[in-house]
Amino acid sequence: MKVIALKLYLLISLNVVAFAGQGFILPIPQKLEIDNAKSKLGEKLFFDTTLSKDKTLSCFSCHNIMTNGADDKKIAVGIEEKKGIVNTPTLFNAVFNFRQNWDGSARTIADQASGPITNPVEMGHNFADLINELNKTPYKEEFKLIYKDGITQKNIVDAIAEFEKKLITPNAPFDKYLMGDENAITQEQKEGYRLFKSKGCISCHNGVNVGGQLYSRFGMVKLIDDSNFGLYNVTKEEEDKYYFKVPSLRNIALTSPYFHNGSVETLYEAVSVMLKYQVGRDTNPQEINKIVEFLKSLNGEVNYAK
Ligand code: HEC
Ligand code: HEC
């Protein structure tokens, strides 16, 4: 961890722009291979408040997949108005992240799905009771049709994860540009993309998700918030303190507020924070605006209905 981070820091602080060129962005595929029966079952579970202890919340309550795959709260609010500790990330394109959650505490979307169901400040339920409840409903037969062993924790999260694979957003203007349509983005967005590369943003925010590929300290140049240990919570390694998964910037214009602590309202401010604390670069409002414009070209199409 430390070695990679230090290297990255040195490269950025030494203005080694060539390094930034090594990262690149890839378009989102039109769709992924999906098992439709599992996905339909997962979809039903996704919208079902049975998954929460007091039957008030479903996954959809916090992840509005009709709009941005998230909510608009600074910090998530669970059952009985319990306040969480972090901002709700979008579910869109989560399948492409190398780890799930801000601190990377889950490896896959299936591993992740158990978390909110049992987290006391989210849905606050437990699997033994949930499985009993579901077995008293038509779910019993529905699971049997797909899974030989019926309703189990593993099968519940497997179905939900299959549905989540549908929640990808292809055909963003920037993806069209990457695939050769020169006119898909504006001149200002092209200039913003150039700045995104030359300022070093792309060294962390790259790949299909324009992020979601590695960890980095929040505030490489200067620590921003010491109230959440990030990756350290998972590894208990001192050197991982304040490291977070570099988040995806896909659909970022739609998912205010920003950062794991939801501390920032506007994209303009989020980009300013990154420039100052993450890459330590001098800048001006014109440049920030151009980067913001570029980021808007990462809004894709919600594929959910298809
Ligand atoms: C009370 C609000 C709430 C509910 C309900 C909820 N989530 Fe979340 N979700 C969050 C928050 C907050 C995080 C970030 C958690 C963290 O980083 O520790 C998150 C993270 C995620 C992520 C990781 C995304 C990423 O980019 O890292 C996925 C996937 C996800 N949730 C799926 C689900 C599913 C599936 C359900 C239903 C079983 C669900 N969530 C229910 C608030 C919620
Ligand atoms: C050294 C790696 C690194 C570099 C370089 C970097 N970022 Fe980030 N970025 C992160 C991390 C880590 C976070 C998440 C911080 C947190 O909330 O804990 C983040 C968060 C963001 C967010 C908010 C995402 C959200 O979902 O709330 C935006 C917007 C962003 N970065 C844009 C940029 C821009 C623009 C640049 C270039 C000026 C840049 N980043 C450079 C690592 C990096």
mmCIF file of C-alpha atoms and ligand atoms in Angstrom:
data_model
loop_
_atom_site.group_PDB
_atom_site.id
_atom_site.type_symbol
_atom_site.label_atom_id
_atom_site.label_comp_id
_atom_site.label_asym_id
_atom_site.label_seq_id
_atom_site.Cartn_x
_atom_site.Cartn_y
_atom_site.Cartn_z
ATOM 1 C CA MET A 1 0.000 0.000 0.000
ATOM 2 C CA LYS A 2 2.504 2.543 1.224
ATOM 3 C CA VAL A 3 4.927 2.088 -1.631
ATOM 4 C CA ILE A 4 2.319 2.569 -4.318
ATOM 5 C CA ALA A 5 0.829 5.573 -2.568
ATOM 6 C CA LEU A 6 4.162 7.242 -2.086
ATOM 7 C CA LYS A 7 5.078 6.663 -5.683
ATOM 8 C CA LEU A 8 1.823 8.178 -6.815
ATOM 9 C CA TYR A 9 2.302 11.146 -4.523
ATOM 10 C CA LEU A 10 5.823 11.790 -5.756
ATOM 11 C CA LEU A 11 4.820 11.517 -9.376
ATOM 12 C CA ILE A 12 1.987 13.947 -8.904
ATOM 13 C CA SER A 13 3.946 16.396 -6.810
ATOM 14 C CA LEU A 14 6.886 16.307 -9.207
ATOM 15 C CA ASN A 15 4.494 17.234 -11.996
ATOM 16 C CA VAL A 16 5.297 14.121 -13.940
ATOM 17 C CA VAL A 17 2.524 14.611 -16.420
ATOM 18 C CA ALA A 18 3.668 11.668 -18.514
ATOM 19 C CA PHE A 19 2.494 9.383 -15.730
ATOM 20 C CA ALA A 20 -1.015 10.735 -16.003
ATOM 21 C CA GLY A 21 -1.031 9.646 -19.598
ATOM 22 C CA GLN A 22 -0.772 6.052 -18.492
ATOM 23 C CA GLY A 23 -4.241 6.038 -17.033
ATOM 24 C CA PHE A 24 -7.054 5.956 -19.523
ATOM 25 C CA ILE A 25 -10.812 5.851 -19.550
ATOM 26 C CA LEU A 26 -12.781 3.058 -21.189
ATOM 27 C CA PRO A 27 -16.408 3.176 -22.368
ATOM 28 C CA ILE A 28 -19.092 1.332 -20.425
ATOM 29 C CA PRO A 29 -20.285 -1.778 -22.303
ATOM 30 C CA GLN A 30 -23.859 -1.729 -23.625
ATOM 31 C CA LYS A 31 -24.859 -4.541 -21.329
ATOM 32 C CA LEU A 32 -23.526 -7.401 -19.250
ATOM 33 C CA GLU A 33 -24.449 -11.070 -19.388
ATOM 34 C CA ILE A 34 -27.362 -11.435 -17.025
ATOM 35 C CA ASP A 35 -29.368 -14.399 -15.746
ATOM 36 C CA ASN A 36 -32.848 -12.958 -16.191
ATOM 37 C CA ALA A 37 -34.657 -15.183 -13.713
ATOM 38 C CA LYS A 38 -32.188 -14.356 -10.928
ATOM 39 C CA SER A 39 -32.212 -10.689 -11.854
ATOM 40 C CA LYS A 40 -36.038 -10.520 -11.697
ATOM 41 C CA LEU A 41 -35.966 -12.093 -8.259
ATOM 42 C CA GLY A 42 -33.200 -9.727 -7.186
ATOM 43 C CA GLU A 43 -35.215 -6.778 -8.472
ATOM 44 C CA LYS A 44 -38.184 -7.793 -6.356
ATOM 45 C CA LEU A 45 -35.962 -8.088 -3.279
ATOM 46 C CA PHE A 46 -34.356 -4.734 -4.071
ATOM 47 C CA PHE A 47 -37.703 -2.939 -3.754
ATOM 48 C CA ASP A 48 -38.930 -5.002 -0.785
ATOM 49 C CA THR A 49 -39.073 -3.456 2.691
ATOM 50 C CA THR A 50 -39.231 -6.953 4.218
ATOM 51 C CA LEU A 51 -35.444 -6.764 4.116
ATOM 52 C CA SER A 52 -35.423 -4.191 6.913
ATOM 53 C CA LYS A 53 -36.160 -5.072 10.507
ATOM 54 C CA ASP A 54 -39.072 -2.659 10.956
ATOM 55 C CA LYS A 55 -40.281 -3.001 7.320
ATOM 56 C CA THR A 56 -39.759 0.662 6.496
ATOM 57 C CA LEU A 57 -36.742 0.532 4.175
ATOM 58 C CA SER A 58 -35.777 -1.255 1.000
ATOM 59 C CA CYS A 59 -32.516 -0.921 -0.923
ATOM 60 C CA PHE A 60 -34.419 1.519 -3.124
ATOM 61 C CA SER A 61 -35.077 3.848 -0.149
ATOM 62 C CA CYS A 62 -31.431 4.907 -0.222
ATOM 63 C CA HIS A 63 -30.490 3.981 -3.788
ATOM 64 C CA ASN A 64 -33.027 5.667 -6.056
ATOM 65 C CA ILE A 65 -32.364 3.900 -9.324
ATOM 66 C CA MET A 66 -34.957 6.013 -11.138
ATOM 67 C CA THR A 67 -32.736 9.068 -10.685
ATOM 68 C CA ASN A 68 -29.087 8.756 -9.663
ATOM 69 C CA GLY A 69 -28.754 5.422 -7.863
ATOM 70 C CA ALA A 70 -28.231 7.237 -4.563
ATOM 71 C CA ASP A 71 -30.092 9.655 -2.287
ATOM 72 C CA ASP A 72 -29.560 13.378 -1.807
ATOM 73 C CA LYS A 73 -28.666 13.223 1.882
ATOM 74 C CA LYS A 74 -25.313 14.215 3.267
ATOM 75 C CA ILE A 75 -25.143 11.063 5.381
ATOM 76 C CA ALA A 76 -27.411 8.010 4.970
ATOM 77 C CA VAL A 77 -30.341 7.578 7.362
ATOM 78 C CA GLY A 78 -31.381 4.045 8.316
ATOM 79 C CA ILE A 79 -34.294 2.498 10.229
ATOM 80 C CA GLU A 80 -35.717 4.500 13.150
ATOM 81 C CA GLU A 81 -34.013 7.585 11.686
ATOM 82 C CA LYS A 82 -30.620 6.215 12.709
ATOM 83 C CA LYS A 83 -27.840 8.288 11.283
ATOM 84 C CA GLY A 84 -25.141 6.451 9.346
ATOM 85 C CA ILE A 85 -21.539 7.518 9.058
ATOM 86 C CA VAL A 86 -21.036 8.002 5.343
ATOM 87 C CA ASN A 87 -22.698 9.406 2.233
ATOM 88 C CA THR A 88 -24.635 6.944 0.057
ATOM 89 C CA PRO A 89 -22.708 6.176 -3.132
ATOM 90 C CA THR A 90 -24.583 5.533 -6.356
ATOM 91 C CA LEU A 91 -25.383 1.946 -7.245
ATOM 92 C CA PHE A 92 -24.984 2.704 -10.927
ATOM 93 C CA ASN A 93 -21.937 0.910 -12.333
ATOM 94 C CA ALA A 94 -20.956 -0.396 -8.875
ATOM 95 C CA VAL A 95 -20.376 -3.759 -10.550
ATOM 96 C CA PHE A 96 -17.241 -2.287 -12.174
ATOM 97 C CA ASN A 97 -15.595 -1.238 -8.889
ATOM 98 C CA PHE A 98 -12.691 -3.381 -7.695
ATOM 99 C CA ARG A 99 -14.083 -3.134 -4.152
ATOM 100 C CA GLN A 100 -17.387 -1.926 -2.727
ATOM 101 C CA ASN A 101 -18.034 0.769 -0.112
ATOM 102 C CA TRP A 102 -15.933 3.849 0.555
ATOM 103 C CA ASP A 103 -13.402 1.906 2.619
ATOM 104 C CA GLY A 104 -13.435 -1.103 0.296
ATOM 105 C CA SER A 105 -14.905 -3.312 3.013
ATOM 106 C CA ALA A 106 -16.703 -5.603 0.531
ATOM 107 C CA ARG A 107 -15.064 -7.317 -2.387
ATOM 108 C CA THR A 108 -18.022 -7.924 -4.709
ATOM 109 C CA ILE A 109 -21.555 -6.581 -5.054
ATOM 110 C CA ALA A 110 -22.837 -9.910 -3.712
ATOM 111 C CA ASP A 111 -20.583 -9.693 -0.613
ATOM 112 C CA GLN A 112 -21.681 -6.100 -0.205
ATOM 113 C CA ALA A 113 -25.428 -6.813 -0.203
ATOM 114 C CA SER A 114 -25.374 -8.585 3.173
ATOM 115 C CA GLY A 115 -23.949 -5.420 4.751
ATOM 116 C CA PRO A 116 -26.920 -3.044 4.478
ATOM 117 C CA ILE A 117 -29.396 -5.771 5.503
ATOM 118 C CA THR A 118 -27.656 -6.414 8.824
ATOM 119 C CA ASN A 119 -26.059 -3.011 9.465
ATOM 120 C CA PRO A 120 -27.815 -1.630 12.579
ATOM 121 C CA VAL A 121 -27.828 1.919 11.138
ATOM 122 C CA GLU A 122 -29.166 0.789 7.766
ATOM 123 C CA MET A 123 -31.785 -2.010 7.593
ATOM 124 C CA GLY A 124 -30.930 -3.486 11.024
ATOM 125 C CA HIS A 125 -32.196 -6.972 10.239
ATOM 126 C CA ASN A 126 -30.672 -10.471 10.611
ATOM 127 C CA PHE A 127 -30.673 -13.282 8.092
ATOM 128 C CA ALA A 128 -32.224 -15.973 10.302
ATOM 129 C CA ASP A 129 -35.402 -13.912 10.816
ATOM 130 C CA LEU A 130 -35.423 -12.593 7.271
ATOM 131 C CA ILE A 131 -35.228 -16.103 5.807
ATOM 132 C CA ASN A 132 -38.109 -17.218 8.067
ATOM 133 C CA GLU A 133 -40.205 -14.271 6.939
ATOM 134 C CA LEU A 134 -39.501 -14.824 3.263
ATOM 135 C CA ASN A 135 -40.295 -18.539 3.579
ATOM 136 C CA LYS A 136 -43.857 -17.622 4.568
ATOM 137 C CA THR A 137 -44.388 -15.798 1.280
ATOM 138 C CA PRO A 138 -44.438 -16.668 -2.445
ATOM 139 C CA TYR A 139 -40.669 -16.085 -2.391
ATOM 140 C CA LYS A 140 -40.382 -19.658 -1.111
ATOM 141 C CA GLU A 141 -41.459 -21.118 -4.438
ATOM 142 C CA GLU A 142 -39.759 -18.409 -6.469
ATOM 143 C CA PHE A 143 -36.370 -19.204 -4.913
ATOM 144 C CA LYS A 144 -36.944 -22.967 -5.330
ATOM 145 C CA LEU A 145 -37.391 -22.491 -9.063
ATOM 146 C CA ILE A 146 -33.930 -20.975 -9.328
ATOM 147 C CA TYR A 147 -31.927 -22.271 -6.371
ATOM 148 C CA LYS A 148 -32.070 -25.923 -5.301
ATOM 149 C CA ASP A 149 -31.414 -25.016 -1.669
ATOM 150 C CA GLY A 150 -34.176 -22.386 -1.606
ATOM 151 C CA ILE A 151 -33.880 -19.235 0.466
ATOM 152 C CA THR A 152 -30.421 -18.799 1.991
ATOM 153 C CA GLN A 153 -28.281 -15.747 2.689
ATOM 154 C CA LYS A 154 -26.025 -16.670 -0.202
ATOM 155 C CA ASN A 155 -28.944 -16.955 -2.619
ATOM 156 C CA ILE A 156 -30.569 -13.715 -1.470
ATOM 157 C CA VAL A 157 -27.417 -11.699 -2.129
ATOM 158 C CA ASP A 158 -26.704 -13.618 -5.322
ATOM 159 C CA ALA A 159 -30.085 -12.612 -6.771
ATOM 160 C CA ILE A 160 -29.691 -8.983 -5.701
ATOM 161 C CA ALA A 161 -26.201 -8.849 -7.205
ATOM 162 C CA GLU A 162 -27.512 -10.245 -10.481
ATOM 163 C CA PHE A 163 -30.048 -7.420 -10.608
ATOM 164 C CA GLU A 164 -27.364 -4.847 -9.802
ATOM 165 C CA LYS A 165 -25.494 -5.899 -12.939
ATOM 166 C CA LYS A 166 -28.337 -4.274 -14.858
ATOM 167 C CA LEU A 167 -27.658 -0.921 -13.263
ATOM 168 C CA ILE A 168 -25.013 0.281 -15.664
ATOM 169 C CA THR A 169 -25.112 3.537 -17.624
ATOM 170 C CA PRO A 170 -23.658 3.231 -21.137
ATOM 171 C CA ASN A 171 -23.691 5.820 -23.947
ATOM 172 C CA ALA A 172 -22.455 8.840 -22.006
ATOM 173 C CA PRO A 173 -21.441 11.620 -24.411
ATOM 174 C CA PHE A 174 -17.831 11.082 -23.347
ATOM 175 C CA ASP A 175 -18.038 7.370 -24.198
ATOM 176 C CA LYS A 176 -19.362 8.267 -27.641
ATOM 177 C CA TYR A 177 -16.429 10.638 -28.006
ATOM 178 C CA LEU A 178 -14.025 7.856 -26.970
ATOM 179 C CA MET A 179 -15.572 5.642 -29.617
ATOM 180 C CA GLY A 180 -14.879 8.194 -32.320
ATOM 181 C CA ASP A 181 -17.773 10.678 -32.347
ATOM 182 C CA GLU A 182 -15.808 13.951 -32.252
ATOM 183 C CA ASN A 183 -18.985 16.007 -31.847
ATOM 184 C CA ALA A 184 -20.402 14.086 -28.911
ATOM 185 C CA ILE A 185 -18.837 16.531 -26.441
ATOM 186 C CA THR A 186 -18.346 20.292 -26.528
ATOM 187 C CA GLN A 187 -15.105 22.204 -27.020
ATOM 188 C CA GLU A 188 -15.157 23.182 -23.341
ATOM 189 C CA GLN A 189 -15.549 19.529 -22.347
ATOM 190 C CA LYS A 190 -12.591 18.592 -24.542
ATOM 191 C CA GLU A 191 -10.515 21.247 -22.802
ATOM 192 C CA GLY A 192 -11.766 19.947 -19.454
ATOM 193 C CA TYR A 193 -10.662 16.435 -20.428
ATOM 194 C CA ARG A 194 -7.213 17.771 -21.307
ATOM 195 C CA LEU A 195 -7.000 19.403 -17.886
ATOM 196 C CA PHE A 196 -8.274 16.223 -16.223
ATOM 197 C CA LYS A 197 -5.234 14.506 -17.728
ATOM 198 C CA SER A 198 -2.650 17.251 -17.289
ATOM 199 C CA LYS A 199 -3.574 17.946 -13.662
ATOM 200 C CA GLY A 200 -3.155 14.266 -12.821
ATOM 201 C CA CYS A 201 -6.806 13.434 -12.045
ATOM 202 C CA ILE A 202 -6.700 10.549 -14.485
ATOM 203 C CA SER A 203 -3.881 8.832 -12.603
ATOM 204 C CA CYS A 204 -6.462 7.851 -9.981
ATOM 205 C CA HIS A 205 -9.788 8.267 -11.772
ATOM 206 C CA ASN A 206 -9.447 5.980 -14.778
ATOM 207 C CA GLY A 207 -10.719 2.730 -16.309
ATOM 208 C CA VAL A 208 -14.335 1.920 -17.128
ATOM 209 C CA ASN A 209 -15.607 3.646 -14.001
ATOM 210 C CA VAL A 210 -13.286 6.662 -14.105
ATOM 211 C CA GLY A 211 -12.324 5.440 -10.639
ATOM 212 C CA GLY A 212 -13.118 2.380 -8.557
ATOM 213 C CA GLN A 213 -9.723 0.791 -9.265
ATOM 214 C CA LEU A 214 -7.458 1.642 -6.343
ATOM 215 C CA TYR A 215 -7.211 3.239 -2.922
ATOM 216 C CA SER A 216 -5.774 6.611 -2.161
ATOM 217 C CA ARG A 217 -5.481 8.802 0.892
ATOM 218 C CA PHE A 218 -8.189 11.459 1.021
ATOM 219 C CA GLY A 219 -5.892 14.435 0.842
ATOM 220 C CA MET A 220 -2.581 13.209 -0.608
ATOM 221 C CA VAL A 221 -1.099 16.662 -0.224
ATOM 222 C CA LYS A 222 -2.844 17.559 3.021
ATOM 223 C CA LEU A 223 -5.170 15.426 5.106
ATOM 224 C CA ILE A 224 -8.756 16.641 4.870
ATOM 225 C CA ASP A 225 -10.767 14.754 7.469
ATOM 226 C CA ASP A 226 -9.357 12.577 10.245
ATOM 227 C CA SER A 227 -12.693 11.360 11.626
ATOM 228 C CA ASN A 228 -12.922 8.189 9.495
ATOM 229 C CA PHE A 229 -9.938 5.819 9.194
ATOM 230 C CA GLY A 230 -11.150 4.401 5.862
ATOM 231 C CA LEU A 231 -9.264 1.313 4.677
ATOM 232 C CA TYR A 232 -7.664 1.007 8.138
ATOM 233 C CA ASN A 233 -11.105 -0.064 9.418
ATOM 234 C CA VAL A 234 -10.773 -3.107 7.183
ATOM 235 C CA THR A 235 -7.049 -3.968 7.384
ATOM 236 C CA LYS A 236 -5.994 -2.492 10.767
ATOM 237 C CA GLU A 237 -2.729 -1.542 9.081
ATOM 238 C CA GLU A 238 -1.440 1.809 10.288
ATOM 239 C CA GLU A 239 -0.306 2.802 6.786
ATOM 240 C CA ASP A 240 -3.866 2.404 5.468
ATOM 241 C CA LYS A 241 -5.273 5.153 7.687
ATOM 242 C CA TYR A 242 -7.405 7.698 5.798
ATOM 243 C CA TYR A 243 -7.223 5.698 2.566
ATOM 244 C CA PHE A 244 -10.466 5.363 0.623
ATOM 245 C CA LYS A 245 -11.442 3.727 -2.598
ATOM 246 C CA VAL A 246 -11.008 6.253 -5.384
ATOM 247 C CA PRO A 247 -14.677 6.642 -6.291
ATOM 248 C CA SER A 248 -16.151 6.395 -9.755
ATOM 249 C CA LEU A 249 -16.831 9.730 -11.454
ATOM 250 C CA ARG A 250 -19.518 8.249 -13.703
ATOM 251 C CA ASN A 251 -22.755 10.312 -13.396
ATOM 252 C CA ILE A 252 -20.943 12.443 -10.839
ATOM 253 C CA ALA A 253 -22.908 15.586 -11.780
ATOM 254 C CA LEU A 254 -26.045 13.835 -10.486
ATOM 255 C CA THR A 255 -24.790 12.606 -7.108
ATOM 256 C CA SER A 256 -24.286 15.652 -4.894
ATOM 257 C CA PRO A 257 -23.336 15.898 -2.056
ATOM 258 C CA TYR A 258 -19.756 14.701 -2.493
ATOM 259 C CA PHE A 259 -17.032 12.766 -0.659
ATOM 260 C CA HIS A 260 -17.434 9.961 1.866
ATOM 261 C CA ASN A 261 -18.534 12.491 4.475
ATOM 262 C CA GLY A 262 -20.921 14.322 2.134
ATOM 263 C CA SER A 263 -19.119 17.524 3.102
ATOM 264 C CA VAL A 264 -19.341 19.296 -0.238
ATOM 265 C CA GLU A 265 -22.484 20.377 -2.120
ATOM 266 C CA THR A 266 -21.322 21.354 -5.570
ATOM 267 C CA LEU A 267 -19.176 19.671 -8.171
ATOM 268 C CA TYR A 268 -17.239 22.913 -8.584
ATOM 269 C CA GLU A 269 -16.241 22.760 -4.929
ATOM 270 C CA ALA A 270 -15.436 19.026 -5.102
ATOM 271 C CA VAL A 271 -13.093 19.608 -8.036
ATOM 272 C CA SER A 272 -11.476 22.556 -6.195
ATOM 273 C CA VAL A 273 -10.864 20.344 -3.156
ATOM 274 C CA MET A 274 -9.283 17.650 -5.347
ATOM 275 C CA LEU A 275 -7.026 20.190 -7.057
ATOM 276 C CA LYS A 276 -5.868 21.662 -3.799
ATOM 277 C CA TYR A 277 -5.612 18.661 -1.496
ATOM 278 C CA GLN A 278 -5.253 15.709 -3.819
ATOM 279 C CA VAL A 279 -2.937 16.920 -6.564
ATOM 280 C CA GLY A 280 -1.688 20.219 -5.128
ATOM 281 C CA ARG A 281 -2.036 22.169 -8.341
ATOM 282 C CA ASP A 282 -2.476 25.880 -8.889
ATOM 283 C CA THR A 283 -5.581 26.653 -10.815
ATOM 284 C CA ASN A 284 -8.212 29.244 -11.645
ATOM 285 C CA PRO A 285 -12.028 29.273 -11.885
ATOM 286 C CA GLN A 286 -11.952 28.920 -15.686
ATOM 287 C CA GLU A 287 -10.038 25.666 -15.428
ATOM 288 C CA ILE A 288 -12.250 24.339 -12.658
ATOM 289 C CA ASN A 289 -15.337 25.115 -14.759
ATOM 290 C CA LYS A 290 -13.885 23.271 -17.716
ATOM 291 C CA ILE A 291 -13.189 20.185 -15.610
ATOM 292 C CA VAL A 292 -16.747 20.368 -14.246
ATOM 293 C CA GLU A 293 -18.066 20.552 -17.808
ATOM 294 C CA PHE A 294 -15.986 17.527 -18.758
ATOM 295 C CA LEU A 295 -17.368 15.597 -15.771
ATOM 296 C CA LYS A 296 -20.904 16.332 -16.969
ATOM 297 C CA SER A 297 -20.100 14.422 -20.158
ATOM 298 C CA LEU A 298 -19.840 11.274 -18.006
ATOM 299 C CA ASN A 299 -23.602 11.122 -17.419
ATOM 300 C CA GLY A 300 -24.807 7.945 -19.081
ATOM 301 C CA GLU A 301 -28.152 6.365 -19.903
ATOM 302 C CA VAL A 302 -30.010 4.562 -17.167
ATOM 303 C CA ASN A 303 -30.337 1.066 -18.526
ATOM 304 C CA TYR A 304 -32.632 -0.171 -15.797
ATOM 305 C CA ALA A 305 -35.869 -0.180 -17.763
ATOM 306 C CA LYS A 306 -34.390 -2.233 -20.627
HETATM 307 C C1 HEC B 1 -30.026 3.411 4.855
HETATM 308 C C2 HEC B 1 -29.606 3.626 3.481
HETATM 309 C C3 HEC B 1 -29.159 2.423 2.676
HETATM 310 C C4 HEC B 1 -29.871 1.285 2.404
HETATM 311 C C5 HEC B 1 -31.233 0.898 2.890
HETATM 312 C C6 HEC B 1 -29.027 0.515 1.510
HETATM 313 N N1 HEC B 1 -27.854 1.169 1.262
HETATM 314 FE FE1 HEC B 1 -26.411 0.595 -0.022
HETATM 315 N N2 HEC B 1 -25.216 2.036 0.703
HETATM 316 C C7 HEC B 1 -25.567 2.961 1.652
HETATM 317 C C8 HEC B 1 -24.375 3.610 2.147
HETATM 318 C C9 HEC B 1 -24.310 4.694 3.195
HETATM 319 C C10 HEC B 1 -23.291 3.019 1.475
HETATM 320 C C11 HEC B 1 -21.814 3.287 1.713
HETATM 321 C C12 HEC B 1 -21.382 2.347 2.833
HETATM 322 C C13 HEC B 1 -19.917 2.419 3.171
HETATM 323 O O1 HEC B 1 -19.136 2.941 2.395
HETATM 324 O O2 HEC B 1 -19.529 1.923 4.233
HETATM 325 C C14 HEC B 1 -23.855 2.058 0.547
HETATM 326 C C15 HEC B 1 -23.098 1.326 -0.354
HETATM 327 C C16 HEC B 1 -23.637 0.427 -1.251
HETATM 328 C C17 HEC B 1 -22.908 -0.200 -2.331
HETATM 329 C C18 HEC B 1 -21.453 0.062 -2.694
HETATM 330 C C19 HEC B 1 -21.356 1.038 -3.824
HETATM 331 C C20 HEC B 1 -19.945 1.521 -4.062
HETATM 332 O O3 HEC B 1 -19.702 2.175 -5.082
HETATM 333 O O4 HEC B 1 -19.055 1.303 -3.229
HETATM 334 C C21 HEC B 1 -23.767 -1.082 -2.924
HETATM 335 C C22 HEC B 1 -23.433 -1.988 -4.089
HETATM 336 C C23 HEC B 1 -25.019 -0.993 -2.207
HETATM 337 N N3 HEC B 1 -24.903 -0.049 -1.222
HETATM 338 C C24 HEC B 1 -26.128 -1.786 -2.443
HETATM 339 C C25 HEC B 1 -27.221 -1.838 -1.578
HETATM 340 C C26 HEC B 1 -28.227 -2.889 -1.607
HETATM 341 C C27 HEC B 1 -28.233 -4.059 -2.568
HETATM 342 C C28 HEC B 1 -29.140 -2.612 -0.611
HETATM 343 C C29 HEC B 1 -30.304 -3.434 -0.167
HETATM 344 C C30 HEC B 1 -29.996 -4.792 0.265
HETATM 345 C C31 HEC B 1 -28.681 -1.368 -0.004
HETATM 346 N N4 HEC B 1 -27.518 -0.948 -0.593
HETATM 347 C C32 HEC B 1 -29.370 -0.721 1.002
HETATM 348 C C33 HEC B 1 -26.855 3.250 2.052
HETATM 349 C C34 HEC B 1 -27.884 2.327 1.986
HETATM 350 C C1 HEC B 2 -4.295 10.384 -5.727
HETATM 351 C C2 HEC B 2 -5.586 9.911 -6.220
HETATM 352 C C3 HEC B 2 -6.573 10.957 -6.691
HETATM 353 C C4 HEC B 2 -6.347 11.961 -7.610
HETATM 354 C C5 HEC B 2 -5.065 12.285 -8.338
HETATM 355 C C6 HEC B 2 -7.625 12.648 -7.772
HETATM 356 N N1 HEC B 2 -8.578 12.071 -6.983
HETATM 357 FE FE1 HEC B 2 -10.544 12.603 -6.928
HETATM 358 N N2 HEC B 2 -10.805 11.321 -5.388
HETATM 359 C C7 HEC B 2 -9.861 10.487 -4.834
HETATM 360 C C8 HEC B 2 -10.382 9.878 -3.643
HETATM 361 C C9 HEC B 2 -9.666 8.890 -2.736
HETATM 362 C C10 HEC B 2 -11.684 10.378 -3.481
HETATM 363 C C11 HEC B 2 -12.657 10.033 -2.361
HETATM 364 C C12 HEC B 2 -12.361 10.883 -1.167
HETATM 365 C C13 HEC B 2 -13.325 10.599 -0.031
HETATM 366 O O1 HEC B 2 -14.452 11.063 -0.072
HETATM 367 O O2 HEC B 2 -12.925 9.895 0.891
HETATM 368 C C14 HEC B 2 -11.923 11.277 -4.601
HETATM 369 C C15 HEC B 2 -13.131 11.939 -4.829
HETATM 370 C C16 HEC B 2 -13.396 12.750 -5.907
HETATM 371 C C17 HEC B 2 -14.672 13.359 -6.199
HETATM 372 C C18 HEC B 2 -15.947 13.164 -5.396
HETATM 373 C C19 HEC B 2 -16.550 11.822 -5.728
HETATM 374 C C20 HEC B 2 -17.805 11.482 -4.962
HETATM 375 O O3 HEC B 2 -18.458 10.493 -5.323
HETATM 376 O O4 HEC B 2 -18.152 12.140 -3.991
HETATM 377 C C21 HEC B 2 -14.514 14.097 -7.339
HETATM 378 C C22 HEC B 2 -15.572 14.913 -8.051
HETATM 379 C C23 HEC B 2 -13.142 13.960 -7.747
HETATM 380 N N3 HEC B 2 -12.488 13.121 -6.862
HETATM 381 C C24 HEC B 2 -12.574 14.588 -8.835
HETATM 382 C C25 HEC B 2 -11.205 14.657 -9.063
HETATM 383 C C26 HEC B 2 -10.567 15.572 -9.982
HETATM 384 C C27 HEC B 2 -11.297 16.554 -10.885
HETATM 385 C C28 HEC B 2 -9.230 15.360 -9.873
HETATM 386 C C29 HEC B 2 -8.103 16.152 -10.539
HETATM 387 C C30 HEC B 2 -8.075 17.547 -10.158
HETATM 388 C C31 HEC B 2 -9.033 14.293 -8.922
HETATM 389 N N4 HEC B 2 -10.250 13.898 -8.430
HETATM 390 C C32 HEC B 2 -7.799 13.755 -8.586
HETATM 391 C C33 HEC B 2 -8.588 10.263 -5.352
HETATM 392 C C34 HEC B 2 -7.976 11.057 -6.296
#
